Amino acid sequence: MARIADVNREKLSPRQQQLHDDFLKSRPRNTLTGPFAVLIHAPEIAEPADKLVNYYRQNAKLGRRLIELIILLVVRSASAQYAWSVHEPHALEHGFTQDTIDAIRARKRPDFKRDDEKLIYDFVTELLANKTVSTATFERAKAAFGLDGVIEVVTCAGLYGMIGFVLNVFDIPPQPGVPVLT
């Protein structure tokens, strides 16, 4: 059970109501759930966080497939149930197999066929474990994705680390119908 009440639009300030409506325009739900059901209580944080989330959904140089891989790795590391329940179907939509997703769920290295996926996996798992990456890993990523691509990997991981913290601290449950993380 969440540590915060469900969002009641009528009880929000005018600014929060506008954000609420804007958030729902970019999401396939009729009610505000997940991290933004928490963040809406801090509009100065919610608004830029939403802009970043939408950037990664729509405009990331790395493309949505690699962004979904980064997100799965980070939210699995955090055991963020809600984010996993939302992003597992997105990962399937963007080309990952259920075997790959199940390996990440089990905290095992998937048998990636693509070099860019192997590199993202290496970079993000090293970042999560060490809070930095080695020069060799950095240079490999920079050669493959460019400096702006490396910045996207790091900032996407950081954003979803923050989202994982929000979801876990406020005990936001997963979407129904998706297997929970153990």
mmCIF file of C-alpha atoms in Angstrom:
data_model
loop_
_atom_site.group_PDB
_atom_site.id
_atom_site.type_symbol
_atom_site.label_atom_id
_atom_site.label_comp_id
_atom_site.label_asym_id
_atom_site.label_seq_id
_atom_site.Cartn_x
_atom_site.Cartn_y
_atom_site.Cartn_z
ATOM 1 C CA MET A 1 0.000 0.000 0.000
ATOM 2 C CA ALA A 2 1.346 3.403 -0.986
ATOM 3 C CA ARG A 3 2.470 5.849 1.685
ATOM 4 C CA ILE A 4 0.656 8.659 -0.069
ATOM 5 C CA ALA A 5 -3.014 9.089 -0.934
ATOM 6 C CA ASP A 6 -4.214 8.805 -4.514
ATOM 7 C CA VAL A 7 -4.178 12.113 -6.342
ATOM 8 C CA ASN A 8 -7.502 13.937 -6.269
ATOM 9 C CA ARG A 9 -7.339 16.566 -8.987
ATOM 10 C CA GLU A 10 -9.939 18.783 -7.309
ATOM 11 C CA LYS A 11 -7.789 19.086 -4.177
ATOM 12 C CA LEU A 12 -4.746 20.272 -6.116
ATOM 13 C CA SER A 13 -3.677 23.884 -6.561
ATOM 14 C CA PRO A 14 -4.307 25.444 -9.995
ATOM 15 C CA ARG A 15 -0.649 24.902 -10.965
ATOM 16 C CA GLN A 16 -0.795 21.276 -9.835
ATOM 17 C CA GLN A 17 -4.057 20.774 -11.764
ATOM 18 C CA GLN A 18 -2.396 22.065 -14.935
ATOM 19 C CA LEU A 19 0.595 19.765 -14.394
ATOM 20 C CA HIS A 20 -1.774 16.879 -13.668
ATOM 21 C CA ASP A 21 -3.549 17.444 -16.980
ATOM 22 C CA ASP A 22 -0.253 17.856 -18.855
ATOM 23 C CA PHE A 23 1.151 14.641 -17.339
ATOM 24 C CA LEU A 24 -1.906 12.641 -18.383
ATOM 25 C CA LYS A 25 -1.656 13.909 -21.979
ATOM 26 C CA SER A 26 1.651 12.061 -22.375
ATOM 27 C CA ARG A 27 0.635 8.848 -20.595
ATOM 28 C CA PRO A 28 -1.756 6.031 -21.559
ATOM 29 C CA ARG A 29 -3.673 6.216 -18.265
ATOM 30 C CA ASN A 30 -6.748 8.071 -17.023
ATOM 31 C CA THR A 31 -5.394 8.630 -13.525
ATOM 32 C CA LEU A 32 -2.085 9.943 -12.314
ATOM 33 C CA THR A 33 -0.044 7.050 -10.924
ATOM 34 C CA GLY A 34 3.566 6.146 -10.290
ATOM 35 C CA PRO A 35 6.287 8.644 -9.476
ATOM 36 C CA PHE A 36 4.321 11.617 -10.762
ATOM 37 C CA ALA A 37 1.514 10.896 -8.307
ATOM 38 C CA VAL A 38 4.170 11.692 -5.694
ATOM 39 C CA LEU A 39 6.125 14.392 -7.488
ATOM 40 C CA ILE A 40 3.035 16.461 -8.279
ATOM 41 C CA HIS A 41 3.149 17.555 -4.644
ATOM 42 C CA ALA A 42 6.427 19.337 -5.494
ATOM 43 C CA PRO A 43 5.640 21.027 -8.829
ATOM 44 C CA GLU A 44 9.105 22.608 -9.108
ATOM 45 C CA ILE A 45 10.555 19.093 -9.203
ATOM 46 C CA ALA A 46 7.741 17.374 -11.077
ATOM 47 C CA GLU A 47 7.762 19.667 -14.093
ATOM 48 C CA PRO A 48 11.451 19.353 -15.052
ATOM 49 C CA ALA A 49 11.427 15.634 -14.205
ATOM 50 C CA ASP A 50 8.531 15.151 -16.608
ATOM 51 C CA LYS A 51 10.399 17.060 -19.315
ATOM 52 C CA LEU A 52 13.367 14.727 -18.900
ATOM 53 C CA VAL A 53 11.171 11.620 -18.978
ATOM 54 C CA ASN A 54 9.520 12.883 -22.161
ATOM 55 C CA TYR A 55 12.910 13.676 -23.697
ATOM 56 C CA TYR A 56 14.005 10.068 -23.209
ATOM 57 C CA ARG A 57 10.691 8.769 -24.576
ATOM 58 C CA GLN A 58 10.686 10.912 -27.689
ATOM 59 C CA ASN A 59 14.034 12.492 -28.552
ATOM 60 C CA ALA A 60 16.969 10.545 -27.171
ATOM 61 C CA LYS A 61 19.842 10.162 -29.617
ATOM 62 C CA LEU A 62 20.359 6.617 -28.340
ATOM 63 C CA GLY A 63 16.848 5.623 -29.408
ATOM 64 C CA ARG A 64 14.075 4.139 -27.382
ATOM 65 C CA ARG A 65 15.393 0.544 -27.457
ATOM 66 C CA LEU A 66 18.623 1.437 -25.624
ATOM 67 C CA ILE A 67 16.794 3.837 -23.315
ATOM 68 C CA GLU A 68 14.465 1.016 -22.269
ATOM 69 C CA LEU A 69 17.487 -1.189 -21.584
ATOM 70 C CA ILE A 70 19.016 1.502 -19.358
ATOM 71 C CA ILE A 71 15.713 1.921 -17.532
ATOM 72 C CA LEU A 72 15.268 -1.817 -16.952
ATOM 73 C CA LEU A 73 18.789 -2.161 -15.593
ATOM 74 C CA VAL A 74 18.387 0.778 -13.211
ATOM 75 C CA VAL A 75 14.902 -0.039 -11.962
ATOM 76 C CA ARG A 76 15.881 -3.686 -11.517
ATOM 77 C CA SER A 77 18.872 -2.620 -9.460
ATOM 78 C CA ALA A 78 16.500 -0.531 -7.320
ATOM 79 C CA SER A 79 13.768 -3.213 -7.313
ATOM 80 C CA ALA A 80 11.352 -0.436 -8.248
ATOM 81 C CA GLN A 81 8.207 -2.497 -8.800
ATOM 82 C CA TYR A 82 6.065 0.171 -10.433
ATOM 83 C CA ALA A 83 8.728 1.262 -12.933
ATOM 84 C CA TRP A 84 9.480 -2.352 -13.831
ATOM 85 C CA SER A 85 5.773 -3.035 -14.409
ATOM 86 C CA VAL A 86 5.573 -0.065 -16.783
ATOM 87 C CA HIS A 87 8.850 -0.595 -18.626
ATOM 88 C CA GLU A 88 8.860 -4.366 -19.123
ATOM 89 C CA PRO A 89 6.086 -4.053 -21.763
ATOM 90 C CA HIS A 90 7.898 -1.064 -23.320
ATOM 91 C CA ALA A 91 11.079 -3.132 -23.602
ATOM 92 C CA LEU A 92 9.132 -5.862 -25.392
ATOM 93 C CA GLU A 93 7.598 -3.269 -27.743
ATOM 94 C CA HIS A 94 11.041 -1.915 -28.580
ATOM 95 C CA GLY A 95 12.620 -5.197 -29.558
ATOM 96 C CA PHE A 96 13.793 -7.026 -26.456
ATOM 97 C CA THR A 97 12.880 -10.669 -26.021
ATOM 98 C CA GLN A 98 11.215 -12.050 -22.933
ATOM 99 C CA ASP A 99 14.399 -14.105 -22.349
ATOM 100 C CA THR A 100 16.467 -10.911 -22.201
ATOM 101 C CA ILE A 101 13.998 -9.271 -19.830
ATOM 102 C CA ASP A 102 13.820 -12.383 -17.648
ATOM 103 C CA ALA A 103 17.624 -12.474 -17.391
ATOM 104 C CA ILE A 104 17.665 -8.851 -16.217
ATOM 105 C CA ARG A 105 14.864 -9.658 -13.765
ATOM 106 C CA ALA A 106 17.017 -12.537 -12.437
ATOM 107 C CA ARG A 107 20.035 -10.175 -12.218
ATOM 108 C CA LYS A 108 21.896 -12.154 -14.868
ATOM 109 C CA ARG A 109 23.637 -10.956 -17.985
ATOM 110 C CA PRO A 110 21.405 -11.558 -21.013
ATOM 111 C CA ASP A 111 22.777 -13.184 -24.138
ATOM 112 C CA PHE A 112 22.760 -9.996 -26.197
ATOM 113 C CA LYS A 113 23.155 -10.300 -29.951
ATOM 114 C CA ARG A 114 23.873 -6.609 -30.550
ATOM 115 C CA ASP A 115 27.096 -4.825 -29.609
ATOM 116 C CA ASP A 116 25.316 -1.625 -28.561
ATOM 117 C CA GLU A 117 23.203 -3.588 -26.073
ATOM 118 C CA LYS A 118 26.293 -5.322 -24.649
ATOM 119 C CA LEU A 119 28.005 -1.958 -24.237
ATOM 120 C CA ILE A 120 24.993 -0.329 -22.551
ATOM 121 C CA TYR A 121 24.753 -3.320 -20.216
ATOM 122 C CA ASP A 122 28.463 -3.099 -19.340
ATOM 123 C CA PHE A 123 28.369 0.671 -18.853
ATOM 124 C CA VAL A 124 25.213 0.779 -16.726
ATOM 125 C CA THR A 125 26.045 -2.233 -14.566
ATOM 126 C CA GLU A 126 29.522 -0.816 -13.912
ATOM 127 C CA LEU A 127 28.010 2.591 -13.125
ATOM 128 C CA LEU A 128 25.496 1.063 -10.714
ATOM 129 C CA ALA A 129 28.140 -1.041 -8.977
ATOM 130 C CA ASN A 130 30.906 1.569 -8.734
ATOM 131 C CA LYS A 131 29.072 4.903 -9.080
ATOM 132 C CA THR A 132 31.477 5.634 -11.954
ATOM 133 C CA VAL A 133 32.975 3.820 -14.939
ATOM 134 C CA SER A 134 36.539 2.996 -15.842
ATOM 135 C CA THR A 135 38.420 4.938 -18.492
ATOM 136 C CA ALA A 136 38.210 1.916 -20.783
ATOM 137 C CA THR A 137 34.425 1.660 -20.441
ATOM 138 C CA PHE A 138 34.025 5.416 -20.877
ATOM 139 C CA GLU A 139 36.162 5.442 -24.033
ATOM 140 C CA ARG A 140 34.320 2.451 -25.532
ATOM 141 C CA ALA A 141 30.982 4.171 -24.941
ATOM 142 C CA LYS A 142 32.233 7.505 -26.270
ATOM 143 C CA ALA A 143 33.543 5.816 -29.435
ATOM 144 C CA ALA A 144 30.226 4.030 -29.959
ATOM 145 C CA PHE A 145 27.708 6.680 -28.914
ATOM 146 C CA GLY A 146 29.581 9.993 -28.940
ATOM 147 C CA LEU A 147 29.932 12.321 -25.978
ATOM 148 C CA ASP A 148 26.262 13.298 -26.120
ATOM 149 C CA GLY A 149 25.300 9.615 -26.109
ATOM 150 C CA VAL A 150 27.404 8.977 -22.998
ATOM 151 C CA ILE A 151 25.729 11.958 -21.347
ATOM 152 C CA GLU A 152 22.348 10.442 -22.228
ATOM 153 C CA VAL A 153 23.304 7.077 -20.704
ATOM 154 C CA VAL A 154 24.489 8.651 -17.452
ATOM 155 C CA THR A 155 21.627 11.114 -17.071
ATOM 156 C CA CYS A 156 18.966 8.551 -17.970
ATOM 157 C CA ALA A 157 20.414 6.192 -15.369
ATOM 158 C CA GLY A 158 20.445 9.025 -12.832
ATOM 159 C CA LEU A 159 16.877 10.052 -13.607
ATOM 160 C CA TYR A 160 15.554 6.522 -13.227
ATOM 161 C CA GLY A 161 17.635 6.073 -10.081
ATOM 162 C CA MET A 162 15.760 9.083 -8.673
ATOM 163 C CA ILE A 163 12.453 7.656 -9.883
ATOM 164 C CA GLY A 164 13.297 4.332 -8.234
ATOM 165 C CA PHE A 165 13.974 6.095 -4.937
ATOM 166 C CA VAL A 166 10.665 7.966 -5.146
ATOM 167 C CA LEU A 167 8.721 4.804 -5.954
ATOM 168 C CA ASN A 168 10.370 2.776 -3.206
ATOM 169 C CA VAL A 169 10.194 5.396 -0.451
ATOM 170 C CA PHE A 170 6.522 6.067 -1.158
ATOM 171 C CA ASP A 171 5.834 2.332 -1.626
ATOM 172 C CA ILE A 172 4.109 2.724 -4.997
ATOM 173 C CA PRO A 173 2.763 -0.677 -6.098
ATOM 174 C CA PRO A 174 3.286 -2.118 -9.577
ATOM 175 C CA GLN A 175 0.725 -1.917 -12.340
ATOM 176 C CA PRO A 176 -1.670 -4.875 -12.142
ATOM 177 C CA GLY A 177 -1.024 -7.974 -14.231
ATOM 178 C CA VAL A 178 2.774 -7.793 -14.427
ATOM 179 C CA PRO A 179 4.901 -10.272 -12.438
ATOM 180 C CA VAL A 180 6.510 -8.558 -9.440
ATOM 181 C CA LEU A 181 10.220 -8.421 -8.864
ATOM 182 C CA THR A 182 11.648 -10.592 -6.117
#
